[in-house]
Structure formats: C-alpha cells, structure tokens
Amino acid sequence: MASLAAIFGSGAMTNSIREIEGMEVIFIIGSNTKETHPVIANRMIKAYRKGAKIIVADPRRVPMVRFADVFMSLKPGTDIALLNGIAHVILKEGLHNEEFIGEKTEGFEEWKKSVEEYTPEKVERITGVAKKDIVKAARLYGGSRKAGIFYTMGITQHTCGSDNVRAIANLATLTGNIGRESTGVNPLRGQNNVQGASDAGCMPNVYPGYQLVENPEVQAKFEGAWGVPLSPKAGLKATEMIPAAHEGTLKALYIMGENPVITDPNTHHTVEALKKLDFLVVQDIFLTETAALADVVLPSTCFAEKDGTFANTERKVQRVRKAVEPPGEARSDLSIILEVAQRLGYPMKYTSPEEVLLEFGQVWQNLAGITYQRIEKEGIQWPCTDREHPGTQYLFKGGFPKGKVPFSPVSYTPPAEVVSDEYPFILTTGRNLYQYHSGSMTRRVDAIESHAGEPYVELNPSDGERLGIGDGEEIRVASRRGDIKIKARITQRVSSGTVFIPMHYREAAANVITNDALDKKVKIPEYKVCAVQVSK
Amino acid sequence: MDRNRENKSHIKEKRIHTMGKPVKITINDREVSCEKGNTVLEVCRKKGIYIPTLCYDERLESYGGCRLCLVEIKGMAKPLSSCTTPVEDGMEITTESEKLTGLRRTMLSLILSNHPDDCMCCEKAGDCDLQEMAYRYNVKPGEFTGEKWDLPVREDNPFITYEPNKCILCSRCTRICNEVVMAGTIDLTGRGFHTMPDTAYGAPRSLKNCEFCGQCVSTCPTGALTDRKSRGKGRSFGMKKVKTTCSYCGTGCNFYLNVKDNEVVKVTSDYDAPVNKGNLCIKGRYGYDFIHSPERIRTPLIKKDGVFHEATWDEALEFTAKKFKELIEEHGPEKVGGFSSSRCTNEENYLLSKWVRCAIGSNNVDNCARV
C-alpha cells in the first residue's frame, strides 16, 4: 500500500468491485482469488462470461486458472522479472499508451532503459514461464485500454514486496490502464477491516488518514485536535516491535484482537520475544496462542456484538450492527480502551461509536461526509469530503494527487533465502477457501473442521515419486528455523520443486518454518518464499 | 466453454447497441418510462408491480422455465414470459387478468401435483415462494393426481440438506452453481419424470466436488435446499434479522444475522447488498459458530505465578493501568507499544491509535496489514 501511495498518491484499490464486470482484461498476479476472495471471483467470472480475457500469474495452479487465457506458473519470488518482461514486450510491440505517458507521467525514458535487458528469453530463464506465454500476456494486457490488475499478499509478502508493487504500477502506467472506470490497479485486502485499521492511523509513521507523523504541521494539527503534546518520532512497526521485545528494548505491549504467534513468521522467535516482555495485555474473544502468554487478558466482543463500521477493500465504509449480547462479562473493545485511557490519565468521552467516526472525519477530510445515517442502507466509498459528496467509485478520475505519475525502475533480486542442496524446495504459504487466517474463528466451526480440519502440505507428484512419498503420508518439512510434521497432499497444483502449506493450522503452523526477513521499505515478512527440506 | 462464451457475448453485443435508450411503455393502463435493454419483468419490479416468479433470480441469466411470469402484450397471439421479453417502445402490457390467473393456477397445480403436502413441518414454511404463491392464487394440492417422487432426504454433508421431493425443477440451484460460482457441483440429471438436480453420479457433497458457498440454498424458492445447521432452530418470521458486514476477508459482503433468543442461528443473503448482491462464500454463510463458542473468554484474567485467575474488570483495568504507568515512567513511552486489529471497527482502531499516541505517548502502534 505504501508503495502504491508513493506512486499514485493514494494506496487503495482504485476501482470498485462491481466495475470488475466491465473489464476487458483481468490480470491476476499473486492472488488466489477464488479461495481468498470468492465473492470477488464471482464478479470476475461474470466478466469472463461476458468475454473478458483473464491472465493468471501464480506459482500454484490456483482455481482461477480454469478461466485463464494465459497461465504463467512462475517460480516464487520472480515477479519483478516477469512484470518487467511483460513491459519489455509491450514496448517492443508498440502497445504502450504514448498519449498517457506524454501527458501524465515522468521518468519514462530512464525507466525504459531499465527494462531493456528483460527479454522474453532472459525472463523465461529466471521465472520458468514460457516465452510465448509472456508475449501472449503482454499482448492481451497491453492491447487493452480497459484492463485491471489484481494482487494480494503473493506480491507483497516478499523481501522485494514494495518493488513488486512498483513493477505492477509501471505496467498500468505504461498502458494508461489507470484512473478510469473498470480500469486500474487493485490490491485486494485480505482482512475485513485492514483498510480501516490503516485509515485509522494504526501505523507507526502516520496519524489517522495517512498524515505523516514526522511532518511538524501535521503534528501541530493533531496536538490541537487531541489536546496533548505528541511524539515527533515515527514509531516501530509490528514486525519491528517483536524483535525489539526480543532484544529487551520494548517492555510492554497492548494487543487488541491479534494473534501474532500464529500469524507472524518464525513462531519460536515470536513466542520468545513475547515472553521477554515485562508486561503483555491481550484483548481478544478467545484465549489464543498469543493470549496464553499474556499477563492480563481482557474479554472483548466480536463483530456480531457491537456497533461500528468496517472499510472494505474498495474503500467502502459500511455498518456493523449489534445482533446479540456478548458472553459473560465481555465488553466492547471501544469501552475497554476508554476505561484504560481514563485510568492512564487521558480521559476520552464519547457517547456512541458514531461520535468517534465523526471525530475521525474531522481530522481526515476523506471521511468528513460520512455519518451513520448516510450509510444506513448502503456504504459510501471514501474520499467523501462533505455531507453532499456521493463518495468516490474509482480513484484518479480527475488526475493524480501528486500531478505526474513517476515510472520507477526496479530490478529483479532473488529472495532472501534461495534453495541449496540441503534445503532444495521452495516453501510458499497462504490460505485455503475454508479456513481463515490463524483459524481462531473458523476452526471453531464444527462443520468446517469436519471437512477441512487437517493441515497438509501440497507436493507435486513427480517430487512425491522421487522421494517415495505417497498421498496422505506424514512427512517432515524443515527450514533453518524449525520443522513441522504434516501430511502430504500430492497434487498438480504446485509445480515440481515448490511446496505449499496453508497457514491456518496451529498443530502444524507454517510460520514455525517461514523466514522473518523483511521488505526493506515496508517491513512485510517474506512468507511467500523460504527454502525447506522435505523428508519422510 | 469458449465457444459458448463468444456466442453469449455476440448476443449481448446486439443488446448493448440500443441499451439505455429511453422508451415509453404502458403497464396495466399506466404509462411508464424505462430504458431499453431491460426486460418487462425488470421494469415491473423496479416500478413495484407484482409478477409472480419461481425460476427468476436477479443474479442469474433469464431462464423462462416456470411460466408464472407470463404477461399479455397487445398484438401478441399468446402470453409471453416477462423475464425473457425485452421492452420495446409503445408496448402495452397486462400483468393480471382472468386468463393469466387461470394459466398461473394451472402451473401451480401441476407443481403441487408432485410436491409433499407437509408445509406444517417444512423448514421453509413462511419463507417459501411456492407456499406464498399457492396461497395468493388459492391453489390446493390434489387437483391433478399421479405418481409422486418418494426420495430420501439427503444429509450427506454438514452444511446443506437436500430434500429432493420438494424440488420444483426451477434449476436456480444448478444455474447459480454453474453461472455465478462456476463450481460445477450440481446440474440437472436424469430425463423426464426422473429429472432432478444432483451431483455427478449422486456422490455425496464434499470438498472434492463442492465449495459449500451455499449459493444454491440462498436461491432455492422452496424447502428443497436448506441450511442444515439451522434446521429446527426457528422459522424465518420468528427471527430478528440484523443486517451487518462480514468479518472475514476484505470484500465487505453484507448479510443478515438471523437471531433467536440471543443466538445467531443462521446467516441469510442480503440481495440488495451493493458489493455481493446476496452472494456469499463458505466462511461468510457458515462460519458464524465461533460467536457462541463455549471457548469465548467470559471474564478478565490476570496471570499469577504462570496461572490465569479470573478477575473483576476493576482489578484487571487497575492492574493494567498501574503496570503501564510504571513501565512508561521507568523506561519511557518509546518502550511501550500497541497492536490493533483488522477484526475491530474503524472506531475502535481510531481510538487505539489515539490512545497509544496520547495516553502512552509514543507512535508504536501498528496493525496486521503486513501479515
């Protein structure tokens, strides 16, 4: 998101979900849409039935491949080479949008030189994708002026994640496929309100509304609004706080509704770090693996027990409504925070959740026009700057906030960990259709557990045969950080040399073995590539 | 599949040429302006004019199978199905007449001739389109007699119960499975009297052949397909329906939580939802059990000597505040931080962000966007 914001001036899905139906070309890279965003996949299928062409680039034969005109099965971590290769072909065949490049972009000539070396032949060697498929994808995407790119963590969860996003943005800029209806760049958010949590300033370098902490004017604005002096220094990111705790430089942590023991890379390290804290408070609905390590656990409410709003992946602010009373003495997160703040000497007074949203709108123009009454029937997509504003269906209709869009040269760098004789397989991780994230919700649904309650590792039949491993056999998967025992699932979904483990299962937690190496700029861990050995 | 797609797009192309052109038509002697490219049924629904349907679902392509939506159009020899007839300028349409009522009654009688008369204990009673229409047109079972299906209820999976005897062959389930989800789980199988929607070879539904999105349940107009988990837990009209937003992925689907006696017993589709139009996936439709899990934490807990003890809110909050104060004083606010969650609302996240910055005094606050 941060890289997308740096390029276009705003880091969110640029189109609306319903606009997918109008796209001519849908380019899905690093997203298993049919399993992780099934209802968005329904829209893509509708477009497909109207004649849209679909391009899929993924190390695994994900279900959307069934609908694809081109499927590029790339080696994990080689996205930049592939994207630069596609750009190379678009340029060579003159499919780029000269008018758009001339009027709305900068840095084209310099960037153009940077992709010259990415010939289809070279890219085929790096990525394992056949030359003809690269050319076909380039002709489809470059040949359309109504194309959308979709990506998720398959792009961002790499040490080069922010460069991957830049490479995607370059493609859209090269063809002018941005800033129009059914045309744009669309990161699909994996969690219900991750957009809202980011909007609300739950990030160490920005206040609510992506306003920079280190800008003195912004600091003064928020000091005025909140009535206390604020720290001028950007804070630590979640993926930095855990190592800080490990080193003893972070003493206390307050965790609201998170389960980093399962979701963060390198589980052993995370557990040790949390144990070293002087004080850990966890506010959650279940005694999660993380809550078990806490000094104090505060019971909170789930979405069915509270009023409020979520912002979805297309920036739509929608109502969440209380349907049932919470169990026992559990309280809403809102009232718990207010109580703790009061006792820490910073009383905050609100009579309803809506009052909080209205205050949020006062410090961030993009939400200024949203009230509960206006979103009673249907949510509104920000920017919505005043009470008359209808919301914004797609971004950059009237141009880009920063004026011109920069091309940014990016070059392929191998992942932090590459295969060796000792660790010859690439492990990639993700979700499956049935379970969700750390599983603390879905794994408590008996019906789902009875059908998809067992962890597994996907292994290509040829690798299975070579190692003498049969379907359903329990095997050991180990990396330099740890090992797990897990059942093998022999399937063509993964190519030879690659294995996949869904992240949901605590009894064989994939993150025991994943690498906690981070992207240099945005500090996302490299969940999608690490080197492992597979044995009986 | 590809050829099919191109054929379809060719037809669509033709329609698109004139689509959106304003036309004037007359419905039941009332002049109505509408746009070309719409069907007669779509226009009537928009204008609030009732036309009965059983095989129609806005999410699906028009089918014209149930013949209940027949309307009379001036100049046409026979009634036409309104769901497949596009509006034309100057059309004069009648939606209710003695002739149409007679035709609809016959259609309903034929359906009832092979349908169990067990409304009194049917899961769908009160929310059943067939029951509603039989009532509206005063059609009683037994007008036509003949052989009836006598097939066992299928409960071969934990999500979806299938009572084939209640199927009226509208094919909405098979079409939503193949048009919208393209999962290919079910299709119409058999011929003639033995035609029915089923999986290939009648195999039990499992993850091998089904995504368990429950789209087929959401579109079934009768009690043939129902949510197994909520069977026997209450009638539709006895439930409080609360519209809300899903708490799983970032799509932001809306749906209704069906509540009875402070318990969420079912999730039903919100067909007007702007994002998902009533479509849901396995997690959204069936992943609600955690709400009432016995493992929910019910009281605050404080750990003493490695063991959790139940505490009052006052004790827990006081202890939390005291420890935070001490640690901030001793080490400075830079040594303290907070994680927020995307499970929480915008309001809660905003407050956590404000709380860490104002009450703790550092900017060590982050969310799970990176994982």
XYZ file of N, CA and C in Angstrom, chain A residues 92-269:
534
model
N 8.276 -3.216 -27.037
C 8.821 -3.679 -28.307
C 7.732 -3.738 -29.380
N 6.534 -4.099 -28.965
C 5.452 -4.228 -29.946
C 4.644 -2.937 -30.082
N 5.105 -1.889 -29.421
C 4.446 -0.583 -29.560
C 3.040 -0.545 -28.992
N 2.760 -1.333 -27.966
C 1.404 -1.362 -27.399
C 1.243 -0.351 -26.261
N 2.309 0.389 -25.956
C 2.219 1.342 -24.848
C 1.366 2.540 -25.243
N 0.905 3.266 -24.212
C -0.028 4.372 -24.416
C 0.743 5.683 -24.438
N 1.160 6.103 -25.642
C 2.044 7.265 -25.749
C 1.396 8.531 -25.224
N 0.115 8.671 -25.500
C -0.590 9.875 -25.092
C -0.566 10.007 -23.554
N -0.913 8.908 -22.888
C -0.938 8.914 -21.414
C 0.462 9.167 -20.850
N 1.452 8.485 -21.446
C 2.823 8.627 -20.955
C 3.282 10.080 -21.099
N 2.970 10.693 -22.243
C 3.380 12.075 -22.505
C 2.724 13.058 -21.557
N 1.438 12.856 -21.307
C 0.694 13.852 -20.543
C 0.811 13.672 -19.030
N 0.809 12.416 -18.590
C 0.601 12.213 -17.153
C 1.730 11.541 -16.392
N 2.845 11.280 -17.062
C 3.891 10.544 -16.351
C 5.232 11.258 -16.429
N 6.175 10.779 -15.637
C 7.540 11.290 -15.744
C 8.529 10.140 -15.541
N 9.721 10.359 -16.052
C 10.779 9.353 -15.874
C 10.684 8.184 -16.831
N 9.940 8.352 -17.959
C 9.713 7.230 -18.868
C 11.001 6.749 -19.535
N 11.767 7.706 -20.078
C 12.961 7.322 -20.848
C 13.952 6.525 -20.002
N 14.152 6.996 -18.775
C 15.114 6.332 -17.895
C 14.629 4.915 -17.551
N 13.327 4.837 -17.250
C 12.760 3.540 -16.881
C 12.824 2.568 -18.058
N 12.557 3.132 -19.261
C 12.545 2.308 -20.469
C 13.873 1.552 -20.616
N 14.966 2.270 -20.306
C 16.282 1.632 -20.397
C 16.382 0.463 -19.414
N 15.727 0.647 -18.244
C 15.874 -0.380 -17.204
C 15.189 -1.699 -17.564
N 14.219 -1.671 -18.462
C 13.571 -2.944 -18.818
C 14.128 -3.558 -20.098
N 15.065 -2.844 -20.739
C 15.615 -3.344 -21.997
C 16.216 -4.745 -21.864
N 16.872 -4.974 -20.710
C 17.554 -6.263 -20.555
C 16.583 -7.434 -20.313
N 15.304 -7.108 -19.989
C 14.367 -8.188 -19.648
C 13.704 -8.778 -20.888
N 14.502 -9.379 -21.739
C 13.965 -10.008 -22.947
C 13.192 -11.257 -22.537
N 12.207 -11.655 -23.350
C 11.444 -12.861 -23.014
C 12.353 -14.064 -22.752
N 13.464 -14.163 -23.487
C 14.368 -15.301 -23.305
C 14.951 -15.292 -21.896
N 15.413 -14.108 -21.493
C 16.028 -13.996 -20.171
C 14.976 -14.258 -19.079
N 13.795 -13.689 -19.285
C 12.743 -13.825 -18.275
C 12.308 -15.289 -18.166
N 12.287 -15.960 -19.287
C 11.944 -17.388 -19.246
C 12.941 -18.150 -18.375
N 14.216 -17.774 -18.503
C 15.248 -18.459 -17.695
C 15.043 -18.198 -16.201
N 14.705 -16.953 -15.853
C 14.568 -16.613 -14.422
C 13.279 -17.185 -13.834
N 12.181 -17.014 -14.571
C 10.864 -17.303 -13.975
C 10.360 -18.705 -14.264
N 10.887 -19.317 -15.319
C 10.364 -20.617 -15.718
C 9.090 -20.520 -16.545
N 8.682 -19.299 -16.898
C 7.470 -19.117 -17.709
C 7.869 -19.121 -19.185
N 7.144 -19.889 -19.982
C 7.489 -19.993 -21.403
C 7.406 -18.631 -22.088
N 8.354 -18.398 -23.002
C 8.449 -17.133 -23.739
C 7.117 -16.764 -24.383
N 6.484 -17.754 -24.993
C 5.255 -17.452 -25.743
C 4.139 -16.975 -24.817
N 4.131 -17.478 -23.578
C 3.100 -17.035 -22.632
C 3.336 -15.596 -22.188
N 4.613 -15.240 -22.025
C 4.939 -13.863 -21.641
C 4.464 -12.911 -22.744
N 4.741 -13.308 -23.994
C 4.349 -12.462 -25.130
C 2.829 -12.377 -25.219
N 2.164 -13.500 -24.992
C 0.694 -13.512 -25.085
C 0.075 -12.623 -24.001
N 0.607 -12.734 -22.792
C 0.092 -11.907 -21.705
C 0.307 -10.433 -22.008
N 1.489 -10.116 -22.534
C 1.802 -8.721 -22.854
C 0.854 -8.188 -23.918
N 0.558 -9.020 -24.924
C -0.344 -8.575 -26.000
C -1.752 -8.364 -25.474
N -2.185 -9.253 -24.583
C -3.540 -9.108 -24.018
C -3.634 -7.861 -23.155
N -2.714 -7.742 -22.190
C -2.806 -6.610 -21.263
C -2.502 -5.302 -21.980
N -1.423 -5.311 -22.769
C -1.030 -4.095 -23.480
C -2.023 -3.716 -24.562
N -2.716 -4.698 -25.085
C -3.645 -4.445 -26.181
C -4.979 -3.913 -25.705
N -5.184 -3.859 -24.396
C -6.468 -3.385 -23.891
C -6.297 -2.025 -23.235
N -7.304 -1.219 -23.344
C -7.298 0.060 -22.634
C -8.349 0.028 -21.526
N -8.815 -1.166 -21.194
C -9.802 -1.317 -20.134
C -9.427 -2.580 -19.362
N -8.251 -2.491 -18.723
C -7.732 -3.671 -18.045
C -7.498 -3.369 -16.578
N -7.655 -4.389 -15.768
C -7.426 -4.237 -14.324
C -6.422 -5.259 -13.837
N -5.570 -4.826 -12.905
C -4.628 -5.758 -12.280
C -5.101 -6.009 -10.857
N -5.032 -7.257 -10.430
C -5.426 -7.626 -9.068
C -4.276 -8.362 -8.411
N -3.970 -7.968 -7.164
C -2.921 -8.696 -6.454
C -3.219 -8.729 -4.971
N -2.585 -9.667 -4.282
C -2.695 -9.699 -2.828
C -1.307 -9.980 -2.253
N -1.282 -10.752 -1.170
C -0.025 -10.964 -0.460
C 0.997 -11.753 -1.267
N 0.562 -12.415 -2.341
C 1.506 -13.119 -3.208
C 2.505 -12.152 -3.816
N 2.116 -10.881 -3.897
C 3.007 -9.846 -4.403
C 3.764 -9.177 -3.260
N 3.050 -8.917 -2.156
C 3.661 -8.064 -1.134
C 4.487 -8.808 -0.095
N 4.163 -10.089 0.148
C 4.898 -10.779 1.209
C 6.228 -11.346 0.717
N 7.082 -10.435 0.278
C 8.421 -10.790 -0.180
C 9.381 -9.727 0.322
N 10.663 -10.072 0.391
C 11.624 -9.031 0.763
C 11.657 -7.928 -0.295
N 11.207 -8.256 -1.528
C 11.167 -7.238 -2.572
C 9.730 -6.809 -2.816
N 8.848 -6.966 -1.815
C 7.418 -6.713 -1.988
C 7.099 -5.327 -2.509
N 7.744 -4.304 -1.959
C 7.382 -2.962 -2.418
C 7.851 -2.741 -3.854
N 8.965 -3.377 -4.236
C 9.394 -3.276 -5.639
C 8.444 -4.031 -6.561
N 7.892 -5.151 -6.081
C 6.897 -5.878 -6.875
C 5.729 -4.954 -7.214
N 5.272 -4.205 -6.199
C 4.142 -3.296 -6.413
C 4.521 -2.211 -7.422
N 5.752 -1.706 -7.315
C 6.199 -0.711 -8.291
C 6.176 -1.271 -9.708
N 6.604 -2.519 -9.850
C 6.632 -3.129 -11.182
C 5.209 -3.236 -11.741
N 4.243 -3.510 -10.858
C 2.837 -3.568 -11.287
C 2.373 -2.180 -11.706
N 2.689 -1.197 -10.869
C 2.283 0.178 -11.172
C 2.880 0.636 -12.503
N 4.133 0.239 -12.772
C 4.770 0.610 -14.041
C 3.969 0.093 -15.234
N 3.474 -1.153 -15.126
C 2.704 -1.746 -16.226
C 1.434 -0.940 -16.482
N 0.745 -0.584 -15.389
C -0.502 0.166 -15.531
C -0.227 1.545 -16.114
N 0.882 2.149 -15.680
C 1.233 3.483 -16.162
C 1.635 3.430 -17.640
N 2.363 2.395 -18.003
C 2.838 2.234 -19.380
C 1.675 2.151 -20.367
N 0.602 1.515 -19.942
C -0.535 1.312 -20.849
C -1.664 2.293 -20.572
N -1.493 3.135 -19.565
C -2.555 4.081 -19.201
C -3.769 3.390 -18.623
N -3.568 2.171 -18.133
C -4.691 1.422 -17.567
C -4.908 1.790 -16.105
N -5.255 3.040 -15.869
C -5.479 3.503 -14.501
C -6.326 4.783 -14.551
N -7.146 4.947 -13.523
C -7.872 6.219 -13.408
C -9.141 6.297 -14.222
N -9.627 5.164 -14.733
C -10.905 5.160 -15.437
C -11.791 4.051 -14.895
N -13.071 4.106 -15.278
C -13.993 3.071 -14.826
C -13.523 1.709 -15.356
N -13.618 0.693 -14.530
C -13.214 -0.665 -14.907
C -11.767 -0.759 -15.375
N -10.916 0.154 -14.939
C -9.532 0.191 -15.377
C -8.678 0.648 -14.200
N -7.788 -0.199 -13.728
C -6.983 0.280 -12.613
C -6.110 -0.771 -11.978
N -5.590 -0.439 -10.800
C -4.712 -1.322 -10.031
C -5.399 -1.626 -8.709
N -5.567 -2.913 -8.425
C -6.422 -3.271 -7.304
C -5.819 -4.288 -6.345
N -5.202 -3.779 -5.265
C -4.776 -4.695 -4.219
C -6.009 -5.163 -3.455
N -6.190 -6.480 -3.349
C -7.359 -6.995 -2.623
C -6.967 -7.213 -1.168
N -7.653 -6.546 -0.267
C -7.329 -6.648 1.153
C -7.792 -7.981 1.710
N -6.906 -8.619 2.465
C -7.200 -9.970 2.922
C -8.038 -10.032 4.179
N -8.149 -8.920 4.888
C -8.871 -8.969 6.148
C -9.937 -7.895 6.167
N -11.032 -8.235 6.839
C -12.245 -7.422 6.737
C -12.025 -5.939 6.906
N -11.215 -5.540 7.911
C -11.095 -4.101 8.113
C -9.649 -3.659 8.162
N -8.813 -4.308 7.377
C -7.422 -3.912 7.368
C -7.318 -2.528 6.714
N -8.196 -2.260 5.778
C -8.231 -0.929 5.164
C -8.556 0.105 6.246
N -9.565 -0.195 7.054
C -9.988 0.741 8.092
C -8.929 0.933 9.164
N -8.250 -0.169 9.545
C -7.215 -0.063 10.570
C -6.081 0.831 10.073
N -5.782 0.721 8.772
C -4.746 1.579 8.203
C -5.257 3.018 8.089
N -6.485 3.179 7.609
C -7.075 4.520 7.509
C -7.042 5.214 8.864
N -7.315 4.418 9.926
C -7.449 4.996 11.261
C -6.100 5.336 11.878
N -5.038 5.150 11.141
C -3.728 5.554 11.639
C -3.104 4.542 12.565
N -3.527 3.279 12.494
C -2.854 2.261 13.283
C -1.607 1.829 12.536
N -0.747 2.810 12.294
C 0.544 2.584 11.661
C 1.505 3.568 12.316
N 2.758 3.140 12.519
C 3.658 3.944 13.351
C 4.133 5.252 12.723
N 4.021 5.361 11.402
C 4.570 6.561 10.766
C 3.505 7.577 10.366
N 2.236 7.210 10.536
C 1.172 8.143 10.124
C 0.071 8.238 11.174
N -0.539 9.416 11.241
C -1.739 9.616 12.051
C -2.936 9.124 11.235
N -4.128 9.149 11.821
C -5.306 8.776 11.024
C -5.321 9.530 9.691
N -5.670 8.808 8.623
C -5.737 9.424 7.295
C -4.385 9.585 6.641
N -3.437 8.717 6.953
C -2.137 8.674 6.281
C -1.387 10.006 6.358
N -1.582 10.752 7.472
C -0.901 12.035 7.618
C 0.382 11.805 8.421
N 1.502 12.244 7.827
C 2.811 11.850 8.334
C 3.117 12.370 9.737
N 3.528 11.444 10.599
C 3.900 11.772 11.975
C 5.052 12.768 11.999
N 5.978 12.612 11.056
C 7.197 13.428 11.112
C 7.046 14.789 10.431
N 5.829 15.121 10.006
C 5.587 16.451 9.457
C 5.101 17.367 10.594
N 5.884 18.422 10.958
C 5.543 19.261 12.118
C 4.156 19.891 12.017
N 3.732 20.243 10.793
C 2.398 20.858 10.638
C 1.304 19.864 11.025
N 1.499 18.615 10.577
C 0.530 17.567 10.893
C 0.510 17.320 12.395
N 1.691 17.280 12.970
C 1.792 17.057 14.414
C 1.029 18.160 15.162
N 1.225 19.391 14.740
C 0.545 20.523 15.395
C -0.968 20.365 15.258
N -1.410 19.923 14.064
C -2.849 19.745 13.821
C -3.437 18.736 14.809
N -2.745 17.599 14.966
C -3.277 16.558 15.847
C -3.122 16.935 17.327
N -2.080 17.702 17.655
C -1.959 18.176 19.035
C -3.143 19.078 19.368
N -3.540 19.878 18.369
C -4.712 20.741 18.559
C -5.984 19.916 18.743
N -6.138 18.900 17.892
C -7.369 18.102 17.916
C -7.447 17.226 19.165
N -6.324 16.692 19.611
C -6.343 15.720 20.702
C -5.949 16.318 22.059
N -5.423 17.559 22.027
C -5.210 18.296 23.268
C -4.016 17.867 24.102
N -3.072 17.134 23.514
C -1.849 16.795 24.262
C -0.642 16.904 23.329
N 0.564 17.118 23.895
C 1.758 17.100 23.029
C 2.009 15.684 22.519
N 2.436 15.578 21.271
C 2.632 14.248 20.659
C 4.095 14.042 20.298
N 4.488 12.772 20.230
C 5.874 12.451 19.898
C 6.158 12.773 18.420
N 7.259 13.459 18.153
C 7.557 13.805 16.747
C 8.220 12.659 15.994
N 8.472 11.550 16.691
C 9.259 10.474 16.085
C 8.367 9.312 15.648
N 8.547 8.850 14.426
C 7.779 7.687 13.974
C 8.076 6.498 14.879
N 7.084 5.655 15.083
C 7.255 4.529 16.000
C 7.735 3.279 15.293
N 7.628 2.170 15.994
C 8.062 0.884 15.448
C 6.902 0.166 14.772
N 7.208 -0.541 13.677
C 6.199 -1.360 13.022
C 6.033 -2.665 13.810
N 4.883 -3.317 13.614
C 4.618 -4.558 14.352
C 5.768 -5.542 14.160
N 6.234 -5.639 12.908
C 7.294 -6.593 12.606
C 8.652 -6.127 13.131
N 8.706 -4.900 13.684
C 9.922 -4.443 14.369
C 9.764 -4.526 15.885
N 8.489 -4.420 16.352
C 8.256 -4.456 17.794
C 8.615 -5.831 18.376
N 8.299 -6.893 17.610
C 8.597 -8.250 18.111
C 10.116 -8.428 18.315
N 10.949 -8.103 17.277
C 12.398 -8.186 17.526
C 12.847 -7.270 18.663
N 12.210 -6.087 18.778
C 12.587 -5.161 19.857
C 12.301 -5.810 21.212
N 11.174 -6.511 21.288
C 10.837 -7.196 22.535
C 11.876 -8.272 22.826
N 12.305 -8.942 21.765
C 13.295 -9.997 21.904
C 14.608 -9.447 22.440
N 14.972 -8.258 21.956
C 16.227 -7.626 22.400
C 16.074 -6.944 23.745
N 14.846 -6.836 24.223
C 14.625 -6.195 25.511
C 14.459 -4.685 25.423
N 14.356 -4.142 24.192
C 14.184 -2.692 24.073
C 12.716 -2.297 24.046
N 11.820 -3.252 23.986
C 10.389 -2.961 24.139
C 9.938 -3.703 25.395
N 9.266 -2.964 26.302
C 8.982 -3.542 27.623
C 7.536 -3.999 27.784
N 6.619 -3.260 27.166
C 5.207 -3.593 27.354
C 4.458 -3.490 26.040
N 3.483 -4.358 25.880
C 2.726 -4.378 24.631
C 1.247 -4.593 24.924
N 0.425 -3.867 24.200
C -1.022 -3.996 24.345
C -1.552 -4.510 23.009
N -2.068 -5.737 23.002
C -2.503 -6.328 21.727
C -4.023 -6.447 21.704
N -4.633 -5.770 20.728
C -6.092 -5.810 20.603
C -6.461 -6.705 19.416
N -6.981 -7.884 19.695
C -7.526 -8.740 18.635
C -6.536 -9.249 17.609
N -5.325 -9.577 18.051
C -4.325 -10.094 17.119
C -3.762 -11.391 17.659
N -3.233 -12.219 16.763
C -2.648 -13.483 17.212
C -1.289 -13.687 16.549
N -0.315 -12.819 16.889
C 0.972 -12.870 16.160
C 1.711 -14.197 16.304
N 1.447 -14.961 17.349
C 2.160 -16.238 17.495
C 1.921 -17.121 16.267
N 0.683 -17.107 15.767
C 0.380 -17.919 14.591
C 0.633 -17.148 13.296
N 0.322 -15.846 13.281
C 0.356 -15.136 12.002
C 1.724 -14.546 11.672
N 2.591 -14.379 12.664
C 3.896 -13.806 12.352
C 4.877 -14.905 11.944
N 5.871 -14.516 11.144
C 6.845 -15.520 10.705
C 7.731 -15.953 11.864
N 8.295 -17.117 11.725
C 9.264 -17.626 12.700
C 8.683 -17.671 14.121
N 7.714 -18.566 14.306
C 6.942 -18.662 15.547
C 7.811 -18.734 16.814
N 8.857 -19.571 16.802
C 9.674 -19.734 18.004
C 10.203 -18.396 18.495
N 10.654 -17.589 17.530
C 11.197 -16.282 17.833
C 10.113 -15.380 18.428
